[in-house]
Every structure is written in structure tokens, then in C-alpha cells.
CSV table of C-alpha atoms (C1' of nucleotides) in Angstrom, one decimal:
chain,number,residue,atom,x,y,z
A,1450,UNK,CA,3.6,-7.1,-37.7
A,1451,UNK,CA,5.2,-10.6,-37.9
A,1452,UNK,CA,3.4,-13.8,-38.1
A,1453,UNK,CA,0.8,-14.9,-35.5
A,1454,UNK,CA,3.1,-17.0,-33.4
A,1455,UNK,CA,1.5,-20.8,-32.5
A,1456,UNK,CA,2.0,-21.2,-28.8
A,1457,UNK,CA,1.9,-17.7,-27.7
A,1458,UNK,CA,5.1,-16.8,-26.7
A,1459,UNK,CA,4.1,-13.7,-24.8
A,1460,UNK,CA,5.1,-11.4,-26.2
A,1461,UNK,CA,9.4,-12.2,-24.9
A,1462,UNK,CA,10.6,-8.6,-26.4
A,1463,UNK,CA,13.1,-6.9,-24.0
A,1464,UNK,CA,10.0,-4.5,-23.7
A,1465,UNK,CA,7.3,-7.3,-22.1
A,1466,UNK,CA,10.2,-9.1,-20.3
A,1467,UNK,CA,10.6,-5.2,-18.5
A,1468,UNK,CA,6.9,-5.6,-17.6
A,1469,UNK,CA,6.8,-8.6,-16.3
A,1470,UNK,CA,10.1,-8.3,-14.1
A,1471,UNK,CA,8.9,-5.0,-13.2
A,1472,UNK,CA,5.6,-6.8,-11.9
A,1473,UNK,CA,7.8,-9.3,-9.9
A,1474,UNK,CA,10.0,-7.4,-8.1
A,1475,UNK,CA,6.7,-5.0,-6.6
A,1476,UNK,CA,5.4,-8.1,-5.7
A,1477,UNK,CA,8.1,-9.4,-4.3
A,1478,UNK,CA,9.8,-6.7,-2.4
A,1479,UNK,CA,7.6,-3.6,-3.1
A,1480,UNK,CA,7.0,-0.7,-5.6
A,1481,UNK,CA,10.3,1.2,-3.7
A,1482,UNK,CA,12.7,-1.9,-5.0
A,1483,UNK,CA,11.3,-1.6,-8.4
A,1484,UNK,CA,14.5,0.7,-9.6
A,1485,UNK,CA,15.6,0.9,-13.0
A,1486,UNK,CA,18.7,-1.7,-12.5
A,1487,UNK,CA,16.8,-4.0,-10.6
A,1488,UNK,CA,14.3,-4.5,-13.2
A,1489,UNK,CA,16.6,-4.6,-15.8
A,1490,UNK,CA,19.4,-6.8,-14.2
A,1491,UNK,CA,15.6,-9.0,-13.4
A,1492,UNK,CA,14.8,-8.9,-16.8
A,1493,UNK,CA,17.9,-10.2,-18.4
A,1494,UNK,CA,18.8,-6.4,-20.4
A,1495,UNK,CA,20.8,-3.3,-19.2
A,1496,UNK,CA,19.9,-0.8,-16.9
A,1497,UNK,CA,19.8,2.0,-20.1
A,1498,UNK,CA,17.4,0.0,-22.1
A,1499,UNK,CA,14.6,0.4,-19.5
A,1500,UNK,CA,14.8,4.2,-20.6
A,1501,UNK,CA,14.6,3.4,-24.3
A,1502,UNK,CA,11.1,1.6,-23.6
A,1503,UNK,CA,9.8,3.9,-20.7
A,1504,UNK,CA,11.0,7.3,-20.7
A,1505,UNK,CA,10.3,7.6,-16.5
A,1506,UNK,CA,10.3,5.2,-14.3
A,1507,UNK,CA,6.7,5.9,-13.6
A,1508,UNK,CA,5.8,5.3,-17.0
A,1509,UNK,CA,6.6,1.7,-16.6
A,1510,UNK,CA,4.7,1.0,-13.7
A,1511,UNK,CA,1.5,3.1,-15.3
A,1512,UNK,CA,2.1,0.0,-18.2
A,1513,UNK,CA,2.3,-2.6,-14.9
A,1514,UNK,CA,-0.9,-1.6,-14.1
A,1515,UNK,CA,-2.0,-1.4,-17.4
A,1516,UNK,CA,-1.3,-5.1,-18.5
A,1517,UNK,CA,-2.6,-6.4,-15.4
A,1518,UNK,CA,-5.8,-4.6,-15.3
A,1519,UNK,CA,-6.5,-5.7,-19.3
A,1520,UNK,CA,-5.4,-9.2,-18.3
A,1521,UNK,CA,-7.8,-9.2,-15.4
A,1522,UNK,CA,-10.7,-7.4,-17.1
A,1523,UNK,CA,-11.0,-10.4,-18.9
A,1524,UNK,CA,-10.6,-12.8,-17.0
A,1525,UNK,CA,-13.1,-11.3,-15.2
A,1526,UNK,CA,-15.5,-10.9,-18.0
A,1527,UNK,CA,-15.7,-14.5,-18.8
A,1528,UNK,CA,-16.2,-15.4,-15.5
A,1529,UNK,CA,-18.9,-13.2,-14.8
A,1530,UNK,CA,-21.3,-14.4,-17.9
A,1531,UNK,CA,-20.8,-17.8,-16.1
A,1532,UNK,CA,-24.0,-19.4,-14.1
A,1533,UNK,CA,-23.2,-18.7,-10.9
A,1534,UNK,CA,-22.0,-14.9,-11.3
A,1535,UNK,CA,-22.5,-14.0,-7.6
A,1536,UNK,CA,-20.1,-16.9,-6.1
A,1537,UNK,CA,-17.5,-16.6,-9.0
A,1538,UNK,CA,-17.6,-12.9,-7.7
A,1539,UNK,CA,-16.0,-13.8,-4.8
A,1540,UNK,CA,-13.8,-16.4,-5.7
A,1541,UNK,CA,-12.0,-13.7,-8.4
A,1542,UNK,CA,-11.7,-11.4,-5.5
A,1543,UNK,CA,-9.9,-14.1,-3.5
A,1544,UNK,CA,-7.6,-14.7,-5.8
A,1545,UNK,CA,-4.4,-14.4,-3.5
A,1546,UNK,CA,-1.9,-13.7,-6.8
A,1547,UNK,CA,-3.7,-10.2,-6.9
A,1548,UNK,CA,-3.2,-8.5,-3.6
A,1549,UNK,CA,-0.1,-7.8,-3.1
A,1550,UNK,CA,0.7,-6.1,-6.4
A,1551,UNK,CA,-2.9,-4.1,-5.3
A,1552,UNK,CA,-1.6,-2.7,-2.1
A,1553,UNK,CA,1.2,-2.0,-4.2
A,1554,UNK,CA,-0.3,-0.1,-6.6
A,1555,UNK,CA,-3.3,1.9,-4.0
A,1556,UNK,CA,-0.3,2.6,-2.0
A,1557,UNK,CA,1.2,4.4,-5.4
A,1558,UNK,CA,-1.7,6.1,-6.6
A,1559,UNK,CA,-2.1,7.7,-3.3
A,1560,UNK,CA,1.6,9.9,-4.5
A,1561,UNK,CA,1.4,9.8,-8.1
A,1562,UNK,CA,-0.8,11.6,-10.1
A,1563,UNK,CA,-0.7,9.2,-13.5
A,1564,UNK,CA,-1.2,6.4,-11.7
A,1565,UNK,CA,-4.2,7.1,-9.5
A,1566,UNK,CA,-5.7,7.9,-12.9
A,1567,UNK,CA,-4.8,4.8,-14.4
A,1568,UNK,CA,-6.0,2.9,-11.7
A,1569,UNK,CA,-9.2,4.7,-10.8
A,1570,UNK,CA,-10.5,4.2,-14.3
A,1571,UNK,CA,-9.4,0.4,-13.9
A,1572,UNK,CA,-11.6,0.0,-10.8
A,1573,UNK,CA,-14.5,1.8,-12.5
A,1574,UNK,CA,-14.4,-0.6,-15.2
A,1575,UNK,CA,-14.0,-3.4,-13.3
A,1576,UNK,CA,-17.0,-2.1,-11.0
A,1577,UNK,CA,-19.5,-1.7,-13.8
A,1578,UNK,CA,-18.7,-5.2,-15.3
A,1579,UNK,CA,-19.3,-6.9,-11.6
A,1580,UNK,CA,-22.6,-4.8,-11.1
A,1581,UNK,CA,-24.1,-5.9,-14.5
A,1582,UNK,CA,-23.3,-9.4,-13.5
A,1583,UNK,CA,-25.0,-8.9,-10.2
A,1584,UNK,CA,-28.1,-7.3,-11.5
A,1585,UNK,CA,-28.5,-10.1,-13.7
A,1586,UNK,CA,-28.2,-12.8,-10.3
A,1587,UNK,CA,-30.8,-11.0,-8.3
A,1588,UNK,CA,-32.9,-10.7,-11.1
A,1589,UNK,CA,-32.9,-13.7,-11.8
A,1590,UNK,CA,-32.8,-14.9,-8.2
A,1591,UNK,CA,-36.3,-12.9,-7.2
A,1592,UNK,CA,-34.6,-10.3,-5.4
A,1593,UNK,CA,-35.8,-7.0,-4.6
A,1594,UNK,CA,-33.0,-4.7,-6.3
A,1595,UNK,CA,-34.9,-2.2,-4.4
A,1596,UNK,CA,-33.8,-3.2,-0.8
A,1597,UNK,CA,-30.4,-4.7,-2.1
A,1598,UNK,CA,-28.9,-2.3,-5.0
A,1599,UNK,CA,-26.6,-4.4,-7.4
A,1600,UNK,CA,-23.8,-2.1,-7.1
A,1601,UNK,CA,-23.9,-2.3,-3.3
A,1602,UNK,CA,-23.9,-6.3,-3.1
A,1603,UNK,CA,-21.5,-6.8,-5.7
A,1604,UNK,CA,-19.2,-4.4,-3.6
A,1605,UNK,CA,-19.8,-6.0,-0.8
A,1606,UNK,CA,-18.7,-9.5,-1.9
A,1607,UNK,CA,-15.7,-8.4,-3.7
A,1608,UNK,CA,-14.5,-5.8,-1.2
A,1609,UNK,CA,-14.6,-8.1,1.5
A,1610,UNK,CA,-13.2,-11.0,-0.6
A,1611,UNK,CA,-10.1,-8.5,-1.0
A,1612,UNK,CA,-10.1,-7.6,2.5
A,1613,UNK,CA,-9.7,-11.1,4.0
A,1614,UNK,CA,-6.8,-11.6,0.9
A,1615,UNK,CA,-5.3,-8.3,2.0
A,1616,UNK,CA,-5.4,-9.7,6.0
A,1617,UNK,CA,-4.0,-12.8,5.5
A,1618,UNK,CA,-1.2,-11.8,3.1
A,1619,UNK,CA,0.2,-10.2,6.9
A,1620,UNK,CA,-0.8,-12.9,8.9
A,1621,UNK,CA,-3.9,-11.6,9.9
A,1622,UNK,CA,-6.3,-14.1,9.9
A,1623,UNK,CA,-8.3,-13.9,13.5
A,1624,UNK,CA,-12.4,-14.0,12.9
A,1625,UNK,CA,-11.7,-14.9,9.2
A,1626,UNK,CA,-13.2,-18.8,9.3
A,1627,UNK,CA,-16.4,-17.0,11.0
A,1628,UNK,CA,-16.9,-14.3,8.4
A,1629,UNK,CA,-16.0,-16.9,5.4
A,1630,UNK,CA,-19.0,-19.0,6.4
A,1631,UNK,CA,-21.6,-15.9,7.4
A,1632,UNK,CA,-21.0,-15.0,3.5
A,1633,UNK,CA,-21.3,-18.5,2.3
A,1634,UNK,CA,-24.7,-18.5,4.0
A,1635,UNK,CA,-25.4,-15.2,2.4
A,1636,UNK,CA,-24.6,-16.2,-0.7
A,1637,UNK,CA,-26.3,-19.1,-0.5
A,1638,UNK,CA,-29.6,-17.4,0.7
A,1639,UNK,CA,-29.0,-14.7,-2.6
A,1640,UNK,CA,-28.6,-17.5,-5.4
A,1641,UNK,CA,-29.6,-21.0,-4.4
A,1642,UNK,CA,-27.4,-23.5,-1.8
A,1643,UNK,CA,-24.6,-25.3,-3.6
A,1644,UNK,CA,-23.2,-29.2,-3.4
A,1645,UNK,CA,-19.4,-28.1,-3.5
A,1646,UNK,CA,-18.0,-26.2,-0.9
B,1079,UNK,CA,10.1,13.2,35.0
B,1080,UNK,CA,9.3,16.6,34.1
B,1081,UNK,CA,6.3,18.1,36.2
B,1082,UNK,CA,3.5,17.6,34.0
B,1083,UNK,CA,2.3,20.6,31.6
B,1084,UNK,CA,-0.5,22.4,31.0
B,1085,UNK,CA,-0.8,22.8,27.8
B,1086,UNK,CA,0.6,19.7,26.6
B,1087,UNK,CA,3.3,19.9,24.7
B,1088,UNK,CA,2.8,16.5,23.4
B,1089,UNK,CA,6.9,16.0,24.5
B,1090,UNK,CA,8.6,17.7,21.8
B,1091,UNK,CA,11.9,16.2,21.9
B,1092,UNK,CA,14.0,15.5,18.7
B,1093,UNK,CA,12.6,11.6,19.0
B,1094,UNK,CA,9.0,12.4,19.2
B,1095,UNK,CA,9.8,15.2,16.7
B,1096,UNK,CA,10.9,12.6,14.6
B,1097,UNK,CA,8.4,9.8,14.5
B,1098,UNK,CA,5.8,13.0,13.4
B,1099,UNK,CA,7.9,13.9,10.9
B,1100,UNK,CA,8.3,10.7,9.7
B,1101,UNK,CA,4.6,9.8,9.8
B,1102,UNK,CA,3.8,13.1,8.1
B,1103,UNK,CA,6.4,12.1,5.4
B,1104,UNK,CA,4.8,8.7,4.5
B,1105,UNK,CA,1.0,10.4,4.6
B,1106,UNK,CA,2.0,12.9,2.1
B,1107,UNK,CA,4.8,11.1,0.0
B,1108,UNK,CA,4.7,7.7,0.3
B,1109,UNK,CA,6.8,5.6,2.6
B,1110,UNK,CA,10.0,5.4,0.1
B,1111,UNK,CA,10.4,9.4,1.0
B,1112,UNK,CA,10.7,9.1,4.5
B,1113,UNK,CA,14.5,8.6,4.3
B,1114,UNK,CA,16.6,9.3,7.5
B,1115,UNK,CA,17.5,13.0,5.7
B,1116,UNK,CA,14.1,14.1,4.6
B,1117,UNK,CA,12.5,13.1,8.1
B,1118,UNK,CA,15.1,15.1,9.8
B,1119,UNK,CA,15.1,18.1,7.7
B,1120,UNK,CA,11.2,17.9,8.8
B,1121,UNK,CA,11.5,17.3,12.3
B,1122,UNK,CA,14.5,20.4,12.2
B,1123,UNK,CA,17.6,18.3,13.0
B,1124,UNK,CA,20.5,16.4,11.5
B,1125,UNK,CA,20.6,13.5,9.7
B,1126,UNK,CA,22.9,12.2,11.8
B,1127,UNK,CA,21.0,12.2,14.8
B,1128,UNK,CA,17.9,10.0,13.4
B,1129,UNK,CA,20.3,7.2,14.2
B,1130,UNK,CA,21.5,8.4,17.5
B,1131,UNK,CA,17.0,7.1,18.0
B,1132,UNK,CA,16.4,4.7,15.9
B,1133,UNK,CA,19.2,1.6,15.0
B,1134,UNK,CA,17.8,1.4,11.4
B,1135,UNK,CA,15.3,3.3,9.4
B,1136,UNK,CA,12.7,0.2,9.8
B,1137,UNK,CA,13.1,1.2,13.7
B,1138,UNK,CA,11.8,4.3,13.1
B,1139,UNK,CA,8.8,3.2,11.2
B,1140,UNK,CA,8.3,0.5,13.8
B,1141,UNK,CA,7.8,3.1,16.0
B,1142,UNK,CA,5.4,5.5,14.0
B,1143,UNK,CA,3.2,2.2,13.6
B,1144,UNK,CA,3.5,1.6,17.3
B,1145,UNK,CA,2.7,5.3,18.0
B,1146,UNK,CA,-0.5,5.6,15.9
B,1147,UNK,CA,-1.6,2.2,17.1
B,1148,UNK,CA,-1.6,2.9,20.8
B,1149,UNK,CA,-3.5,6.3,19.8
B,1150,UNK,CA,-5.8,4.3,17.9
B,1151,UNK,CA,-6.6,1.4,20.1
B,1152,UNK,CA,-7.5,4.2,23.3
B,1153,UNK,CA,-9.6,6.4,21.0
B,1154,UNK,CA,-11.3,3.4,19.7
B,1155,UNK,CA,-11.7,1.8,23.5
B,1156,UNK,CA,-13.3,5.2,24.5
B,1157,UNK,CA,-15.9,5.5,21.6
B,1158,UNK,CA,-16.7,1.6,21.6
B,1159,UNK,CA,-18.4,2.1,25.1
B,1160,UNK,CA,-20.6,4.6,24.2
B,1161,UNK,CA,-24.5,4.1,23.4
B,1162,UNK,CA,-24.5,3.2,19.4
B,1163,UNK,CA,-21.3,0.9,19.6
B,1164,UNK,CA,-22.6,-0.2,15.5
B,1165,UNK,CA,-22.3,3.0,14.2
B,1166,UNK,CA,-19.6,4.1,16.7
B,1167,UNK,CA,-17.9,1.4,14.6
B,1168,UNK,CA,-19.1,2.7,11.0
B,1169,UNK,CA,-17.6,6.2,12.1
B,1170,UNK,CA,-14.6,5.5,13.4
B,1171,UNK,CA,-13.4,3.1,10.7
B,1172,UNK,CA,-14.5,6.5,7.8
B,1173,UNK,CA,-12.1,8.1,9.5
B,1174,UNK,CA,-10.2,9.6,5.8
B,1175,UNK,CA,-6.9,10.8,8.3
B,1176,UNK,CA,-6.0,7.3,9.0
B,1177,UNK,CA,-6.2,5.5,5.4
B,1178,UNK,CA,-3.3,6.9,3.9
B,1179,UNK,CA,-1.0,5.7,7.0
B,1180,UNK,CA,-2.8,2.6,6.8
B,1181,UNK,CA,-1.5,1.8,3.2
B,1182,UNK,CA,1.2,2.6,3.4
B,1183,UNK,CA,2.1,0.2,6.3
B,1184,UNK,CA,0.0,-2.2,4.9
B,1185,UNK,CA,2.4,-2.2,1.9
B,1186,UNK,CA,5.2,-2.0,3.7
B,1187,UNK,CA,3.6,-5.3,6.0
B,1188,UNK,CA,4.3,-7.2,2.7
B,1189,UNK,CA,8.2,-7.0,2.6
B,1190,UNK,CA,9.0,-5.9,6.3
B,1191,UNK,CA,9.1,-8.9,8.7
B,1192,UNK,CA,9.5,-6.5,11.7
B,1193,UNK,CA,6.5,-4.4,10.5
B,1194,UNK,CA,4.2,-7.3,9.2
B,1195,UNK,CA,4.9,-8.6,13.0
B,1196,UNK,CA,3.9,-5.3,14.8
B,1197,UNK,CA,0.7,-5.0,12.5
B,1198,UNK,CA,-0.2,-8.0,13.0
B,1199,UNK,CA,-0.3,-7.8,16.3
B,1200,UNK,CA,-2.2,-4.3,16.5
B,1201,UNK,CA,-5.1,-5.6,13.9
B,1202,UNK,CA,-5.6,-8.5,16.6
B,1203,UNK,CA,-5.8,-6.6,19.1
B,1204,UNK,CA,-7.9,-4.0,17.4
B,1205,UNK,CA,-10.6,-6.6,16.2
B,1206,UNK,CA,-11.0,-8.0,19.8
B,1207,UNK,CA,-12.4,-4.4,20.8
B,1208,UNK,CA,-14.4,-4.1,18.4
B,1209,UNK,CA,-15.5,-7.5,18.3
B,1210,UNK,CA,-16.4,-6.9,22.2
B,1211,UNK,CA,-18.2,-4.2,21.4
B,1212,UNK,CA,-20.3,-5.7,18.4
B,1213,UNK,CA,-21.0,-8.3,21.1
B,1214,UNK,CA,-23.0,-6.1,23.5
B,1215,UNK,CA,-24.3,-4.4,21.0
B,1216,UNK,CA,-26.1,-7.5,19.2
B,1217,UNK,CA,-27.1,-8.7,22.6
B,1218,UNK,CA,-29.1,-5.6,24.0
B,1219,UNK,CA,-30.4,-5.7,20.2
B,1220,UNK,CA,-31.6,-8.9,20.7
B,1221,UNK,CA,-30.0,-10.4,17.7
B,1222,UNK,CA,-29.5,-14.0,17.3
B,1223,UNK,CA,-25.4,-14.1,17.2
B,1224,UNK,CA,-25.3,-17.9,15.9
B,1225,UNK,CA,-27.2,-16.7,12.9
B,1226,UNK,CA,-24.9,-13.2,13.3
B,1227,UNK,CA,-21.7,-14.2,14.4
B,1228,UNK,CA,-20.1,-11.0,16.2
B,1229,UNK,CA,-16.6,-10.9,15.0
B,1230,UNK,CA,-17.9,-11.2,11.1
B,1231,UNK,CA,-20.6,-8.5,11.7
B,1232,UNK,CA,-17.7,-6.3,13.2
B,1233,UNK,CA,-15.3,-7.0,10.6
B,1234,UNK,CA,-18.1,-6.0,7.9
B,1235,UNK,CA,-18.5,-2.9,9.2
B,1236,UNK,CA,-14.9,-1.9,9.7
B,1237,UNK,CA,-13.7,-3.2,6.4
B,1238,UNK,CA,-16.6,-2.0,4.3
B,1239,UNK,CA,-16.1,1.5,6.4
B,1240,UNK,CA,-12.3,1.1,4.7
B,1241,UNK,CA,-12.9,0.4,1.8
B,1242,UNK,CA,-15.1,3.6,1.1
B,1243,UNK,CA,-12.1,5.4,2.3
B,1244,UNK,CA,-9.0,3.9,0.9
B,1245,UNK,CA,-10.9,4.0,-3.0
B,1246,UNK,CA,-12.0,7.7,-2.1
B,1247,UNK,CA,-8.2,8.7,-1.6
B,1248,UNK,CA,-7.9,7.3,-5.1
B,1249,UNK,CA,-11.1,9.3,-6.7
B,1250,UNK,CA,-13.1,6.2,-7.0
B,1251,UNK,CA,-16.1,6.8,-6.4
B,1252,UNK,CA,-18.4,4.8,-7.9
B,1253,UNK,CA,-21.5,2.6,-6.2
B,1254,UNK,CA,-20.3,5.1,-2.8
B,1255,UNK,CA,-23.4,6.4,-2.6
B,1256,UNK,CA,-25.6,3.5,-2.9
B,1257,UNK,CA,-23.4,1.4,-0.2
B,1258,UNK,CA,-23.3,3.9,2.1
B,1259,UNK,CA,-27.5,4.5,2.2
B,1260,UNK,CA,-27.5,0.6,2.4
B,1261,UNK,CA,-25.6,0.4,5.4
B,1262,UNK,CA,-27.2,2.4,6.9
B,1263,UNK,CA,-30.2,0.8,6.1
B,1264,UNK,CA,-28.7,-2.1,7.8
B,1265,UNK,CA,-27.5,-0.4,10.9
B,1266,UNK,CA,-30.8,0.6,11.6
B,1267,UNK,CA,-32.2,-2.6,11.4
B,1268,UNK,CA,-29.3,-3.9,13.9
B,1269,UNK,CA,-29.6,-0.6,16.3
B,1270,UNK,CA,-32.4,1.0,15.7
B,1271,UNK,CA,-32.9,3.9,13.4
B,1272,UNK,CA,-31.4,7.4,14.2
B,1273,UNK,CA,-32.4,11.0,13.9
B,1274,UNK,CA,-29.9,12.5,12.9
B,1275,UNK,CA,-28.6,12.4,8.7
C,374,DG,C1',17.6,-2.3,-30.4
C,375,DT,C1',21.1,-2.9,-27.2
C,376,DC,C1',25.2,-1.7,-25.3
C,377,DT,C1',29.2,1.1,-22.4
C,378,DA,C1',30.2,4.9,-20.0
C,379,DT,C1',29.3,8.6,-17.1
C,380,DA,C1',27.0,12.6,-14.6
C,381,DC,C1',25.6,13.7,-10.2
C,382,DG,C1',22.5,13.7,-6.4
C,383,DA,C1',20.6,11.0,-2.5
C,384,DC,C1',20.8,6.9,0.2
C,385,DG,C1',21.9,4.3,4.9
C,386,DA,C1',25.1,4.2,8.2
C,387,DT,C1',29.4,5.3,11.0
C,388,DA,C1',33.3,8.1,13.4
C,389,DG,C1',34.4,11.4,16.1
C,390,DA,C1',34.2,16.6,17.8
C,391,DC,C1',31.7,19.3,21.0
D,760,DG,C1',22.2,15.0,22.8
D,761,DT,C1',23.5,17.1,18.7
D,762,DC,C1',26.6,18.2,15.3
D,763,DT,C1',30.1,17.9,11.0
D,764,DA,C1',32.3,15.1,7.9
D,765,DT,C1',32.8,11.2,5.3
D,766,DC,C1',32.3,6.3,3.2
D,767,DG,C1',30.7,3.4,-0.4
D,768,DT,C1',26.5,2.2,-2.8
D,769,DC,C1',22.7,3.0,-5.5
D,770,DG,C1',19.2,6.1,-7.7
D,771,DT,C1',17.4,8.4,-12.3
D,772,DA,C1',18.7,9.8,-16.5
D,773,DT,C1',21.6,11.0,-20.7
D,774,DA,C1',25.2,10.7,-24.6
D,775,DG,C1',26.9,8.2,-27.9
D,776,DA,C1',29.2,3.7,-30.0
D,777,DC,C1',27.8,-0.3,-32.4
DNA sequence: GTCTATACGACGATAGAC
DNA sequence: GTCTATCGTCGTATAGAC
């Protein structure tokens, strides 16, 4: 292990720059342009050296996913420990630098067998870490977990968070101002009206 | 014309043979599969003849998105008039034969200008049905539609409906249940409760 | 660890026979 | 309308030099 570098340089080894161009080029121009030249030629290396890292090509998108998800698990958990877990829910799940290398990935998993498992463990992970937030808002908010079940709320706001992303990143965006603002009022009704907007 | 049959044949020529094939290709495989020689083989011709139909291969998946949409839109106009329009809605958008398809294009949406234009335009034109039909709906329920504004109930529905779907194709599972017992829950307060389930 | 070189099949697309 | 035949390119993956 060398030194702990100062300014994080990222980790620039042939091996993360494969990674990250890999991640590019899916989001870019989708999972099917991701070929072993493109991502090398993308990455600054030759096209053999991406079969020195990864021994498939699929084993390099399973590490894709991989990175992003650990990136994004954190992200997401110190956002969720924040004061305001139900609206910073939603506001993770709009983040518009996600979908596209989603769709990617869901359309993957639906044909390859490594990466639906990689990816259904990521949602699961990333489900129970939202619902402990969210059982911690209503709780503390008064309401009934009875009538309105943590995990069912907090899939609510994120899935349709994703949904309008996943809408608009195809220029569908008809009936999106209206359900923006019925879920602003819901969420202010669920944990107290805010100033900003 | 031909005189019309009885059994319908569903026109079986090579070009309809084709945009089966090809859609059948891209459930099971993935879009990147359905290449001009695999969708032949498929459909029983020659590669050769897939471009005697379709200019480019992004013609031919222009026209299995145009295909499925127009099969969509009059299945969904004829079960949208019905007497539970709501649930109607809830049903039709569980529908597991239709989310593979749906990601795929949806991926594809994100790369394709052709495609993302032709999806675009079916998703508008679907959401104004069903936004319609939410409509009456909250009406003869006696709802109050400022508080409830149609198109984001509708969109609710259909994208939580989805969701279920598209993360069951992956084996995610989780928090199913519990979302699905509380939609209901809300469906009966919109539309009254059912017997059946 | 990174390269050159290469095997070989599959790709989209076209020309032209029937 | 359907076929055979072919073009040039690009795909994954491997062997082996440095």
C-alpha cells in the first residue's frame, strides 16, 4: 500500500480510469457502446489491458455498478441522518446524474445474471437505509406508522422522484409541475412546511 | 385488400413476422441482440431481406415501439371506460408482459433521437387517457381535484404500478408487499372499497 | 503492467440474381 | 418479395514480447 495521497487523486490507475470511462460511455451512448476498445481507447490504455483488469466484459460493468452503488450508499447515508430526512429523500432521488446510468443498468440486469444480483442487493440496501430514515421522520412527526408504513412512504417519494428523472431524461415532462407540487404539499403535511422552496 | 379472415392471422407477412421477432428478441435478450441476423433467423427469413422493410435497424425498432404502442393505447382506451377506471389504472400498469419492452426502449430513448421522439410522443398521449379517466373518476367520487389534481393522482398510480413491476423483473422485492396493501388502502378511499382480494 | 499482433465470428449494409 | 454473396468494420478474447 503506498502512502495516503493528500488531495485524493482517485484512485488514476489504468484500472479506475477503465471504471470511470466505462461509466461514461453507458451514460453517454448506452451499455451496448460500452465495448472493450471504446472504453479503453476512452480511458487513455489499449484495448488488451481492459482484459488484464476484468477478465469479461461483464465483469467490468458488475465493478460499474459496484463503485457507483458504494459511492451513492454514502452519500446517501449522510444525507439521511440529516434533519429533514423525508425531503432530502427526494431530492437524492432527483438527482438527474443518476438515471441514465439506472436505466442502463435495470435494462442489463433484466439479461445478465451477475448483474441483476449485484444490483438487487444494491437496491435492498439502499431500501433499508431510506426506510430507517423514514421511520425515524414519522416518528418523530406524530404519524401513525400504522396507516402509513415507513417502507411504503419512503418508496413512494423516491420511486416517484426517479420516475419524473427517468421522464424528463426523454422529454417527457407533461403533468410533471402538477405532481411536483401535490408531493411538496404532501411532504409538507408529513414533516412540517418549509421557508425554501 | 385481402377478404378479411376468420381466424385472424394477425397478417403474417415477413414484415409483421419481423417486428415480432424483433420485439421478442429485445424482451428476452436485451435490445443489443436484436441485430438484423438474429431477428431474421427468428422471424424464418434472410438477413438480407430485413432491409428490403426497414432502411436501418433503428427503423425496425421504431416500428416495434409504434406497434406495441398502438396495441397499448386501444387496450388501455377500452379498460379506462369501464366502472373502476382507479384500479382499471393500478391493473393495467402491473401488467409484468410489458416492463421488459418498456426498458428496454426506455434505454434505448436515452441515445436514439428517432426513438426518444416516438416515445415521447406515445407517453403523452398515453397520460392524457388516463389522466381523462382519473378525471371522471375523481368527480363521481366526489373528490376535491384542486386539492387532488387528476394528472398527478394518475401518474401515481401508473408509476408506482411500474415500479413494482420493473424491480420485480430484477428480484427486488422488498417493502412490495406493504406498498401494494397501502394502495390499496388508498384506492378504496378514492373508489370505494371492493369485494374481491 | 502495458504493449503489439492476431484469431475469428458477427455486425450493418449493399449489389444483383431470380 | 426473397434470396445468395460479399464488403469493410468492429466485437471478445488470447498469446506473447517487453
Amino acid at each position: 500500500m503506498p502512502v495516503s495521497p493528500k488531495t485524493k487523486p482517485a484512485d488514476s490507475s489504468a484500472r479506475q480510469r477503465l471504471i470511470e470511462a466505462t461509466a461514461k460511455v453507458m451514460r453517454e451512448e448506452g451499455y451496448a457502446a460500452a465495448t472493450s476498445r471504446r472504453v479503453a481507447t476512452e480511458a487513455g490504455v489499449k484495448q488488451a489491458l481492459v482484459y488484464y483488469y476484468f477478465p469479461t466484459m461483464d465483469d467490468l460493468y458488475v465493478e460499474v455498478l459496484r463503485s457507483g452503488a458504494e459511492a451513492s450508499l454514502a452519500n446517501m447515508r449522510a444525507a439521511l441522518t440529516d434533519n429533514d430526512p423525508l425531503r432530502t429523500l427526494w431530492l437524492i432521488n432527483s438527482d438527474l446524474r443518476m438515471t441514465g446510468l439506472n436505466t442502463e443498468f435495470m435494462a442489463l440486469a433484466n439479461h445478465r445474471k451477475a448483474i441483476r444480483a449485484e444490483l438487487k442487493a444494491y437496491a435492498e440496501r439502499v431500501r433499508d437505509i431510506e426506510t430507517a430514515a423514514v421511520t425515524v421522520a414519522l416518528r418523530t412527526a406524530g404519524v401513525d406508522v400504522e396507516e402509513y408504513p415507513p417502507v411504503a412512504v419512503s418508496m413512494i417519494i423516491a420511486q416517484i422522484a426517479r420516475s419524473l428523472c427517468n421522464e424528463s431524461a426523454v422529454g417527457v415532462t407533461l403533468g410533471h409541475e402538477e405532481l411536483r407540487a401535490f408531493m411538496k404539499r404532501q411532504l409538507d403535511l408529513f414533516a412540517g412546511p418549509t421557508s425554501d422552496d
